[in-house]
Amino acid sequence: MASSTSATVLLSLTITAPYPKPTTCRFLLQPRNRYLNLSSSANFSAKALFSSYNSNSVPLTKELETNCNSLTLREICQDHVPDHVLGRMEELGYVMPTDVQREALPVLFSGNDCILHAQTGSGKTLTYLLLIYSVINPKRSAVQALIVVPTRELGMQVTKVARMLAAKPMDPEVEQKSYTVMALLDGGMLRRHKSWLKAEPPNIVVATIGSLSQMLEKQIFKLDSMRILVVDEVDFIFNSSKQVSSIRKLLTSYSSCNNRQTVFASASIPQHRRFLHDCIQQKWTKGDVVHVHVNPVKPMPSCLLHRFVICGRKEKHRLLLSLLQSDLPESGIIFVNEQSEKSKKAGKAPSTTLIIDFLKASYGGSLEIILLEDNMNFNSRAASLSEVRQGGGHLLVSTDIAARGIDLPETTDIYNFDLPKTAIDYLHRAGRTGRKPFSDKKCTVTNIILSEERFVLQRYENELMFNCEELILETLC
Ligand SMILES: Nc1ncnc2c1ncn2[C@@H]1O[C@H](COP(=O)(O)OP(=O)(O)OP(=O)(O)O)[C@@H](O)[C@H]1O
């Protein structure tokens, strides 16, 4: 199997844990130019191999360096993240790192501020949560990490992942004080949160900026014990007229804290150089902030297939039905633009309601038809999402409220019933599918457009560097 030189190297491998699937690795040794093939169902420590080569002063080839990218998440996080969190992480199925995790975690563990700029569904949430668990101390009753999110829905999701990672070990032998995570979100019970913050502050707070600002103004929440601030979907928050002044205020206050680390995350950071410059200029980050930009030439996941169908305004509902009947999606999201003020004033029903009514009357398939839109109350919105998460297949009819950050990994198809208003909106809507980092499964984004919208879609294609194929109407009707 290996030459004598290679065999020496083989002895330095460490078998650590069961590997998720059998793997074959091929290493090139230079200058002797011999190959070593490892077919193994065990997880070897690529780090050990790496250091063994280094100590032997054997020059590393590009190929070897590439193969050393096969470090597991545990290996990357070892010595930083507590062992029981790593155990939970693996139980939850996070074994190998995604690209953004591999690139960003070493930067984050070294204490740098960071802009996490990577495709939708690439695992940015786990990246910043692992940083948080590497820094905070559960024995200290003080808010040490704050994650700011744009919507209540995303806040609930992030809180859930944070709590799952921090769950107490099952093994009673392992003594571990558990981490506490508070969701301080719009529509929540602020009075209860106030008492909680005063009595025994949680270690981590996940907040929407509105609720957070109230607590900051009343000085119930203080930033002085904080070590890490994460702003998720940062471009959205900066672009929102309701949120921008509060986030700027927060960042300015936080800039005077000692020992701070700041992380901004999003799949889209328009004019990122300008943003980076502003961050340093305004002291929102330290001067050596790192921009981790994964896959900049491909801003959308490559497993997505983009299509469009041209039809008349009155044919859209029937066309949507034909598409659903021919595609047979496992689960889908139908995105609709928000109702215009003009249409509201004219007393017209919103498009979401019209689609729901139409589908309930004519769609005979097995998928659950569910509505999610901004003007529903918080309880109904939560009920819709929990219904979708129960599994069994969904057709979620939604406005852009579901376009940012929401993780429904079973979604196979996106239908843009209305074309999104900007390329960035397109990217985030499309990114609600193709959310299984290690899957090759193709997912589809279908745009139902009027002929005069073709050039707008073409503009999105140029901006986001993707190709949209035309589906011919006759084949569907
Ligand atoms: N290392 C990993 N191994 C397997 N699955 C992972 C890993 N990291 C993350 N995931 C899964 O990938 C999916 C997407 O992760 P996440 O929601 O963090 O994406 P994101 O980068 O924040 O996307 P968006 O920009 O759309 O918010 C989730 O279902 C998550 O559980």
Coordinates of C-alpha atoms and ligand atoms in Angstrom, one line a residue:
M1 CA 0.0 0.0 0.0
A2 CA 2.7 2.5 0.8
S3 CA 6.4 3.0 0.1
S4 CA 8.8 2.8 3.0
T5 CA 8.9 6.6 3.3
S6 CA 5.2 6.7 3.5
A7 CA 5.1 3.9 6.1
T8 CA 7.1 6.1 8.5
V9 CA 4.5 8.8 8.2
L10 CA 1.7 6.3 8.7
L11 CA 2.9 5.6 12.2
S12 CA 2.4 9.2 13.2
L13 CA -1.4 9.1 12.5
T14 CA -3.7 9.2 15.5
I15 CA -7.0 7.3 15.4
T16 CA -9.4 9.5 17.3
A17 CA -13.1 8.6 16.8
P18 CA -15.5 6.9 14.5
Y19 CA -15.5 8.7 11.2
P20 CA -18.9 9.5 9.7
K21 CA -18.2 7.6 6.5
P22 CA -15.4 5.6 5.1
T23 CA -12.9 7.8 3.4
T24 CA -9.9 7.5 1.1
C25 CA -7.1 10.1 1.4
R26 CA -4.2 10.4 -0.9
F27 CA -1.0 12.3 0.2
L28 CA 1.8 13.3 -1.9
L29 CA 5.3 13.3 -0.4
Q30 CA 7.9 15.5 -1.9
P31 CA 10.8 15.6 -2.7
R32 CA 10.8 11.8 -2.9
N33 CA 7.6 12.0 -4.8
R34 CA 5.9 8.9 -3.4
Y35 CA 2.2 8.4 -2.7
L36 CA 0.5 7.1 0.4
N37 CA -3.1 5.9 0.1
L38 CA -5.2 5.6 3.2
S39 CA -8.5 3.7 3.0
S40 CA -9.9 4.1 6.4
S41 CA -13.2 3.9 8.3
A42 CA -11.6 5.6 11.2
N43 CA -11.1 9.3 11.8
F44 CA -7.4 10.1 11.6
S45 CA -6.0 13.3 12.9
A46 CA -4.9 15.3 9.9
K47 CA -3.3 17.8 12.4
A48 CA -1.0 15.1 13.7
L49 CA 0.0 14.3 10.2
F50 CA 0.6 18.0 9.4
S51 CA 2.7 18.6 12.5
S52 CA 4.7 15.4 11.9
Y53 CA 5.5 16.6 8.4
N54 CA 6.5 20.0 9.7
S55 CA 8.7 18.7 12.4
N56 CA 10.5 16.6 9.8
S57 CA 10.9 19.6 7.7
V58 CA 9.5 17.9 4.7
P59 CA 8.1 20.6 2.4
L60 CA 4.4 20.5 2.2
T61 CA 2.9 20.3 -1.3
K62 CA -0.3 22.0 -2.2
E63 CA -2.0 18.7 -2.3
L64 CA -1.0 17.9 1.2
E65 CA -2.1 21.3 2.4
T66 CA -5.5 20.7 0.8
N67 CA -5.9 17.4 2.4
C68 CA -5.1 18.9 5.8
N69 CA -8.3 20.8 5.3
S70 CA -10.0 17.6 6.4
L71 CA -9.6 18.5 10.0
T72 CA -12.8 17.8 11.9
L73 CA -14.8 20.5 13.7
R74 CA -13.6 18.9 17.0
E75 CA -10.0 19.2 15.9
I76 CA -10.4 22.8 14.9
C77 CA -12.2 23.7 18.2
Q78 CA -10.1 21.5 20.6
D79 CA -8.5 23.6 23.3
H80 CA -11.0 26.4 22.7
V81 CA -14.6 25.0 23.1
P82 CA -15.5 23.0 26.2
D83 CA -15.6 19.3 25.6
H84 CA -19.3 18.8 26.5
V85 CA -20.3 21.4 23.9
L86 CA -18.2 19.6 21.3
G87 CA -19.9 16.4 22.3
R88 CA -23.3 17.9 21.8
M89 CA -22.2 19.4 18.5
E90 CA -21.3 15.9 17.2
E91 CA -24.5 14.4 18.6
L92 CA -26.4 17.1 16.6
G93 CA -24.6 15.9 13.4
Y94 CA -21.9 18.6 13.1
V95 CA -18.7 16.6 12.5
M96 CA -16.9 18.1 9.5
P97 CA -16.7 21.9 9.1
T98 CA -18.2 23.8 6.3
D99 CA -16.0 26.1 4.4
V100 CA -16.9 29.2 6.4
Q101 CA -16.3 27.2 9.7
R102 CA -12.9 26.0 8.5
E103 CA -11.8 29.5 7.4
A104 CA -13.3 31.6 10.2
L105 CA -13.0 29.6 13.4
P106 CA -9.2 29.9 13.7
V107 CA -9.5 33.6 13.0
L108 CA -12.2 34.0 15.6
F109 CA -10.4 31.9 18.3
S110 CA -7.4 34.2 17.9
G111 CA -9.5 37.0 19.1
N112 CA -9.9 39.0 15.9
D113 CA -13.1 40.9 15.0
C114 CA -14.6 39.3 11.9
I115 CA -17.0 39.9 9.1
L116 CA -18.5 36.5 8.2
H117 CA -19.5 36.8 4.5
A118 CA -20.6 33.4 3.2
Q119 CA -23.4 31.9 1.1
T120 CA -26.8 31.2 2.5
G121 CA -27.0 27.9 4.4
S122 CA -23.2 27.7 4.8
G123 CA -23.3 27.4 8.6
K124 CA -22.5 30.9 9.9
T125 CA -24.7 30.4 13.0
L126 CA -22.7 27.4 14.3
T127 CA -19.5 29.4 13.6
Y128 CA -20.3 32.3 15.8
L129 CA -21.9 30.1 18.5
L130 CA -18.7 28.0 18.8
L131 CA -16.8 31.3 19.3
I132 CA -19.2 32.3 22.0
Y133 CA -18.9 29.0 23.8
S134 CA -15.1 29.3 23.6
V135 CA -15.1 32.6 25.4
I136 CA -17.9 32.7 28.0
N137 CA -17.8 31.4 31.5
P138 CA -21.1 29.7 32.7
K139 CA -20.1 30.3 36.3
R140 CA -20.2 34.0 35.8
S141 CA -23.7 35.3 36.1
A142 CA -23.5 38.2 33.6
V143 CA -24.4 38.7 30.0
Q144 CA -21.2 37.9 28.2
A145 CA -22.5 37.4 24.6
L146 CA -25.1 39.2 22.7
I147 CA -26.5 38.2 19.3
V148 CA -28.6 40.8 17.5
V149 CA -31.0 39.5 14.8
P150 CA -33.5 41.3 12.6
T151 CA -36.6 39.3 13.3
R152 CA -38.3 37.4 16.1
E153 CA -38.4 34.3 13.9
L154 CA -34.7 34.2 13.3
G155 CA -34.1 35.0 17.0
M156 CA -36.1 31.9 18.1
Q157 CA -34.2 29.7 15.7
V158 CA -30.7 31.0 16.9
T159 CA -31.8 30.6 20.5
K160 CA -32.8 27.0 19.9
V161 CA -29.5 26.1 18.3
A162 CA -27.6 27.9 21.1
R163 CA -29.6 26.0 23.8
M164 CA -29.2 22.6 22.0
L165 CA -25.4 23.1 21.9
A166 CA -25.3 24.0 25.6
A167 CA -27.6 21.3 26.9
K168 CA -26.3 19.7 30.1
P169 CA -24.4 16.5 29.5
M170 CA -26.5 13.3 29.9
D171 CA -23.7 11.7 31.9
P172 CA -24.3 12.4 35.6
E173 CA -20.5 11.9 36.2
V174 CA -19.8 15.0 34.2
E175 CA -20.3 18.0 36.4
Q176 CA -21.0 21.0 34.3
K177 CA -22.8 24.2 35.1
S178 CA -25.2 24.9 32.2
Y179 CA -25.2 28.0 30.1
T180 CA -28.2 30.2 30.1
V181 CA -29.6 31.7 26.9
M182 CA -32.3 34.4 26.9
A183 CA -34.4 35.3 23.9
L184 CA -35.1 39.0 24.2
L185 CA -37.3 39.4 21.1
D186 CA -40.1 41.7 19.9
G187 CA -43.4 40.4 20.9
G188 CA -42.0 38.7 24.0
M189 CA -42.8 39.2 27.7
L190 CA -40.5 42.1 28.5
R191 CA -41.6 42.3 32.1
R192 CA -40.5 38.8 32.8
H193 CA -37.2 39.4 31.0
K194 CA -36.6 42.5 33.1
S195 CA -36.8 40.4 36.3
W196 CA -34.7 37.7 34.9
L197 CA -32.0 40.2 33.8
K198 CA -32.0 41.8 37.2
A199 CA -32.1 38.6 39.3
E200 CA -29.7 36.3 37.5
P201 CA -28.4 37.6 34.2
P202 CA -28.1 34.9 31.5
N203 CA -24.8 34.2 29.8
I204 CA -26.0 34.7 26.3
V205 CA -28.8 37.0 25.0
V206 CA -30.3 36.7 21.5
A207 CA -32.2 40.0 20.8
T208 CA -34.0 42.0 18.3
I209 CA -32.9 45.6 18.4
G210 CA -36.2 47.1 19.5
S211 CA -36.5 45.0 22.7
L212 CA -32.8 45.4 23.4
S213 CA -32.9 49.2 23.1
Q214 CA -35.7 49.4 25.7
M215 CA -33.6 47.3 28.2
L216 CA -30.5 49.4 27.5
E217 CA -32.3 52.7 27.9
K218 CA -33.7 51.6 31.3
Q219 CA -30.2 50.4 32.2
I220 CA -31.5 46.9 33.0
F221 CA -29.1 45.5 30.4
K222 CA -25.5 46.8 30.7
L223 CA -22.8 46.1 28.1
D224 CA -19.8 46.3 30.5
S225 CA -19.6 42.5 31.1
M226 CA -19.9 41.7 27.4
R227 CA -17.1 39.8 25.6
I228 CA -18.8 39.1 22.2
L229 CA -21.3 41.0 20.1
V230 CA -22.6 39.3 17.0
V231 CA -24.8 41.1 14.5
D232 CA -26.5 38.6 12.2
E233 CA -28.0 39.7 8.8
V234 CA -26.0 42.9 9.4
D235 CA -26.8 44.4 6.0
F236 CA -30.5 43.9 6.5
I237 CA -30.4 45.7 9.9
F238 CA -28.3 48.6 8.5
N239 CA -30.8 48.8 5.6
S240 CA -33.9 48.9 7.8
S241 CA -35.1 52.4 8.6
K242 CA -36.6 51.1 11.8
Q243 CA -33.4 49.5 13.1
V244 CA -30.4 51.4 11.7
S245 CA -30.2 54.2 14.3
S246 CA -30.5 51.7 17.2
I247 CA -27.8 49.4 15.9
R248 CA -25.4 52.3 15.3
K249 CA -26.1 53.5 18.9
L250 CA -25.4 50.0 20.2
L251 CA -22.2 49.6 18.3
T252 CA -20.9 53.0 19.4
S253 CA -21.6 52.2 23.1
Y254 CA -20.0 48.8 22.7
S255 CA -16.9 50.3 21.2
S256 CA -15.9 51.6 24.6
C257 CA -16.0 48.2 26.3
N258 CA -12.7 46.6 27.1
N259 CA -11.9 43.1 26.0
R260 CA -14.5 43.0 23.3
Q261 CA -14.9 41.0 20.1
T262 CA -17.3 41.8 17.3
V263 CA -18.7 39.6 14.6
F264 CA -20.9 40.7 11.7
A265 CA -22.5 38.0 9.6
S266 CA -24.5 37.8 6.3
A267 CA -24.6 36.2 3.0
S268 CA -24.7 39.6 1.4
I269 CA -22.7 42.6 2.4
P270 CA -23.1 45.2 -0.4
Q271 CA -20.0 47.4 -0.9
H272 CA -18.1 45.3 1.7
R273 CA -14.9 47.4 1.4
R274 CA -16.8 50.5 2.3
F275 CA -18.5 48.7 5.2
L276 CA -15.1 47.4 6.5
H277 CA -13.7 50.9 6.2
D278 CA -16.7 52.3 8.2
C279 CA -16.3 49.7 10.9
I280 CA -12.7 50.7 11.5
Q281 CA -13.4 54.4 11.2
Q282 CA -16.3 54.3 13.6
K283 CA -14.5 52.0 16.0
W284 CA -17.2 49.4 15.7
T285 CA -14.4 46.9 15.2
K286 CA -10.7 46.9 15.9
G287 CA -8.4 48.0 13.2
D288 CA -7.3 44.4 12.4
V289 CA -10.8 43.1 11.6
V290 CA -10.8 40.2 9.2
H291 CA -13.2 39.9 6.3
V292 CA -13.8 36.1 5.8
H293 CA -15.3 36.1 2.4
V294 CA -16.1 32.5 1.3
N295 CA -16.7 31.8 -2.4
P296 CA -16.9 35.4 -3.5
V297 CA -17.3 34.5 -7.2
K298 CA -20.3 32.3 -6.4
P299 CA -22.6 34.2 -4.1
M300 CA -25.3 31.5 -4.3
P301 CA -25.1 27.7 -3.5
S302 CA -24.2 25.8 -6.6
C303 CA -26.8 23.1 -6.0
L304 CA -29.5 25.6 -7.0
L305 CA -31.2 25.3 -10.4
H306 CA -32.8 28.6 -11.5
R307 CA -35.7 28.7 -14.0
F308 CA -38.3 31.2 -15.1
V309 CA -41.7 31.0 -16.8
I310 CA -43.2 34.0 -18.6
C311 CA -47.0 34.4 -18.4
G312 CA -49.7 37.0 -18.2
R313 CA -50.7 38.6 -14.9
K314 CA -54.0 36.7 -14.8
E315 CA -52.4 33.4 -15.5
K316 CA -50.1 33.4 -12.5
H317 CA -52.3 31.3 -10.1
R318 CA -53.0 28.6 -12.7
L319 CA -49.4 28.5 -13.7
L320 CA -48.3 28.1 -10.1
L321 CA -50.7 25.2 -9.7
S322 CA -49.3 23.5 -12.9
L323 CA -45.8 23.9 -11.6
L324 CA -46.6 22.4 -8.3
Q325 CA -48.4 19.5 -10.0
S326 CA -45.5 18.8 -12.4
D327 CA -42.6 19.5 -9.9
L328 CA -44.1 17.6 -7.0
P329 CA -41.8 19.4 -4.5
E330 CA -41.0 17.6 -1.2
S331 CA -41.5 21.0 0.5
G332 CA -41.7 24.5 -1.0
I333 CA -41.9 28.2 -0.2
I334 CA -43.9 30.5 -2.4
F335 CA -42.7 34.1 -2.0
V336 CA -45.0 37.0 -2.6
N337 CA -44.2 40.7 -2.5
E338 CA -45.9 42.7 0.3
Q339 CA -49.2 44.4 -0.6
S340 CA -48.7 48.0 -1.7
E341 CA -50.3 50.8 0.2
K342 CA -52.4 51.6 -3.0
S343 CA -53.8 48.1 -3.1
K344 CA -54.5 48.3 0.7
K345 CA -56.4 51.6 0.3
A346 CA -58.4 50.2 -2.6
G347 CA -59.6 47.5 -0.1
K348 CA -58.1 44.6 -2.2
A349 CA -57.1 41.3 -0.6
P350 CA -53.3 40.7 -0.3
S351 CA -51.7 38.3 -2.8
T352 CA -50.9 36.0 0.1
T353 CA -54.5 35.5 1.0
L354 CA -55.5 35.1 -2.7
I355 CA -52.9 32.4 -3.2
I356 CA -53.8 30.5 0.0
D357 CA -57.5 30.6 -1.0
F358 CA -56.7 29.5 -4.5
L359 CA -54.4 26.6 -3.4
K360 CA -56.8 25.4 -0.7
A361 CA -59.5 25.2 -3.3
S362 CA -57.6 23.6 -6.2
Y363 CA -54.3 22.0 -5.0
G364 CA -55.0 18.3 -4.4
G365 CA -51.5 17.4 -3.2
S366 CA -50.4 16.1 0.2
L367 CA -48.4 19.2 1.3
E368 CA -49.7 21.3 4.2
I369 CA -50.5 24.9 2.9
I370 CA -49.3 27.4 5.5
L371 CA -49.3 31.3 5.6
L372 CA -46.6 33.5 7.1
E373 CA -46.6 37.2 6.7
D374 CA -45.6 40.4 8.5
N375 CA -49.1 41.5 9.5
M376 CA -50.0 38.3 11.3
N377 CA -49.6 38.6 15.1
F378 CA -46.5 37.0 16.7
N379 CA -48.4 34.0 18.0
S380 CA -49.8 33.1 14.6
R381 CA -46.4 33.6 13.0
A382 CA -44.8 31.2 15.6
A383 CA -47.6 28.7 15.1
S384 CA -47.1 28.7 11.3
L385 CA -43.3 28.1 11.6
S386 CA -43.7 25.4 14.2
E387 CA -46.3 23.7 11.9
V388 CA -43.8 23.8 9.1
R389 CA -41.0 22.4 11.3
Q390 CA -43.2 19.4 12.3
G391 CA -42.2 17.9 9.0
G392 CA -44.4 15.9 6.6
G393 CA -44.0 18.5 3.8
H394 CA -45.1 22.1 3.5
L395 CA -46.1 24.7 1.0
L396 CA -45.3 27.9 2.9
V397 CA -46.8 31.0 1.3
S398 CA -44.8 34.0 2.6
T399 CA -43.6 37.5 2.2
D400 CA -39.9 38.3 2.6
I401 CA -40.3 37.8 6.4
A402 CA -39.2 34.2 5.7
A403 CA -36.4 35.2 3.4
R404 CA -33.7 36.1 6.0
G405 CA -31.9 33.4 8.0
I406 CA -34.9 31.0 8.4
D407 CA -33.6 27.4 8.2
L408 CA -36.0 24.9 6.8
P409 CA -33.6 22.3 5.5
E410 CA -36.3 20.1 3.9
T411 CA -37.3 22.8 1.5
T412 CA -36.6 21.6 -2.1
D413 CA -38.3 24.3 -4.1
I414 CA -38.7 28.1 -4.1
Y415 CA -41.3 29.8 -6.2
N416 CA -41.1 33.5 -6.7
F417 CA -44.7 34.2 -7.4
D418 CA -43.6 37.9 -7.6
L419 CA -40.1 38.8 -8.7
P420 CA -38.1 40.1 -5.6
K421 CA -37.4 43.8 -5.6
T422 CA -33.6 43.5 -5.6
A423 CA -30.9 41.1 -6.4
I424 CA -30.0 40.8 -2.7
D425 CA -33.7 39.8 -2.0
Y426 CA -33.4 37.2 -4.7
L427 CA -30.2 35.8 -3.1
H428 CA -31.9 35.4 0.3
R429 CA -35.2 34.0 -1.0
A430 CA -33.3 31.5 -3.2
G431 CA -31.1 30.6 -0.2
R432 CA -34.1 29.2 1.7
T433 CA -33.4 26.0 -0.2
G434 CA -30.2 24.1 -0.7
R435 CA -29.4 24.2 3.0
K436 CA -27.8 20.9 3.6
P437 CA -24.1 21.7 3.5
F438 CA -22.8 18.3 2.5
S439 CA -25.6 17.3 0.1
D440 CA -25.4 17.3 -3.7
K441 CA -29.1 17.3 -4.1
K442 CA -30.4 19.8 -6.6
C443 CA -32.9 22.3 -5.4
T444 CA -35.0 24.5 -7.7
V445 CA -35.8 28.2 -7.7
T446 CA -38.6 29.1 -10.2
N447 CA -39.6 32.6 -11.1
I448 CA -43.0 33.3 -12.5
I449 CA -42.6 36.6 -14.4
L450 CA -44.3 38.9 -16.8
S451 CA -42.5 39.5 -20.1
E452 CA -41.6 43.0 -19.1
E453 CA -39.8 41.6 -16.0
R454 CA -37.4 39.5 -18.0
F455 CA -34.7 42.2 -18.2
V456 CA -34.9 42.7 -14.4
L457 CA -34.3 39.0 -13.8
Q458 CA -31.4 39.2 -16.3
R459 CA -29.9 42.0 -14.2
Y460 CA -30.1 39.8 -11.1
E461 CA -28.4 37.0 -13.1
N462 CA -25.5 39.3 -14.1
E463 CA -25.2 40.7 -10.6
L464 CA -25.3 37.4 -8.8
M465 CA -23.5 35.4 -11.5
F466 CA -26.1 32.7 -12.2
N467 CA -28.0 31.4 -15.2
C468 CA -31.8 31.1 -15.3
E469 CA -33.3 28.7 -17.8
E470 CA -36.6 29.3 -19.5
L471 CA -39.4 26.9 -19.1
I472 CA -41.9 26.9 -21.9
L473 CA -45.5 27.4 -21.0
E474 CA -47.1 24.8 -23.2
T475 CA -45.2 22.0 -21.5
L476 CA -46.9 22.9 -18.2
C477 CA -50.5 23.5 -19.1
Ligands
LIG1 N1 -20.7 21.5 10.1 C1 -22.0 21.3 9.7 N2 -22.3 20.0 9.3 C2 -23.6 19.7 8.9 N3 -24.6 20.6 8.9 C3 -24.3 21.9 9.2 C4 -23.0 22.3 9.7 N4 -23.0 23.6 10.0 C5 -24.3 24.0 9.8 N5 -25.1 23.0 9.3 C6 -26.5 23.1 9.0 O1 -26.6 23.9 7.8 C7 -27.8 24.6 7.8 C8 -27.5 26.1 7.5 O2 -26.8 26.7 8.6 P1 -27.1 28.2 9.1 O3 -28.5 28.4 9.3 O4 -26.1 28.5 10.1 O5 -26.7 28.9 7.7 P2 -26.3 30.4 7.5 O6 -25.0 30.5 6.9 O7 -26.6 31.2 8.7 O8 -27.4 30.8 6.3 P3 -28.2 32.2 6.1 O9 -27.2 33.1 5.5 O10 -29.3 31.8 5.1 O11 -28.7 32.7 7.4 C9 -28.5 24.3 9.1 O12 -29.5 23.4 8.9 C10 -27.4 23.8 10.0 O13 -27.9 22.9 10.9

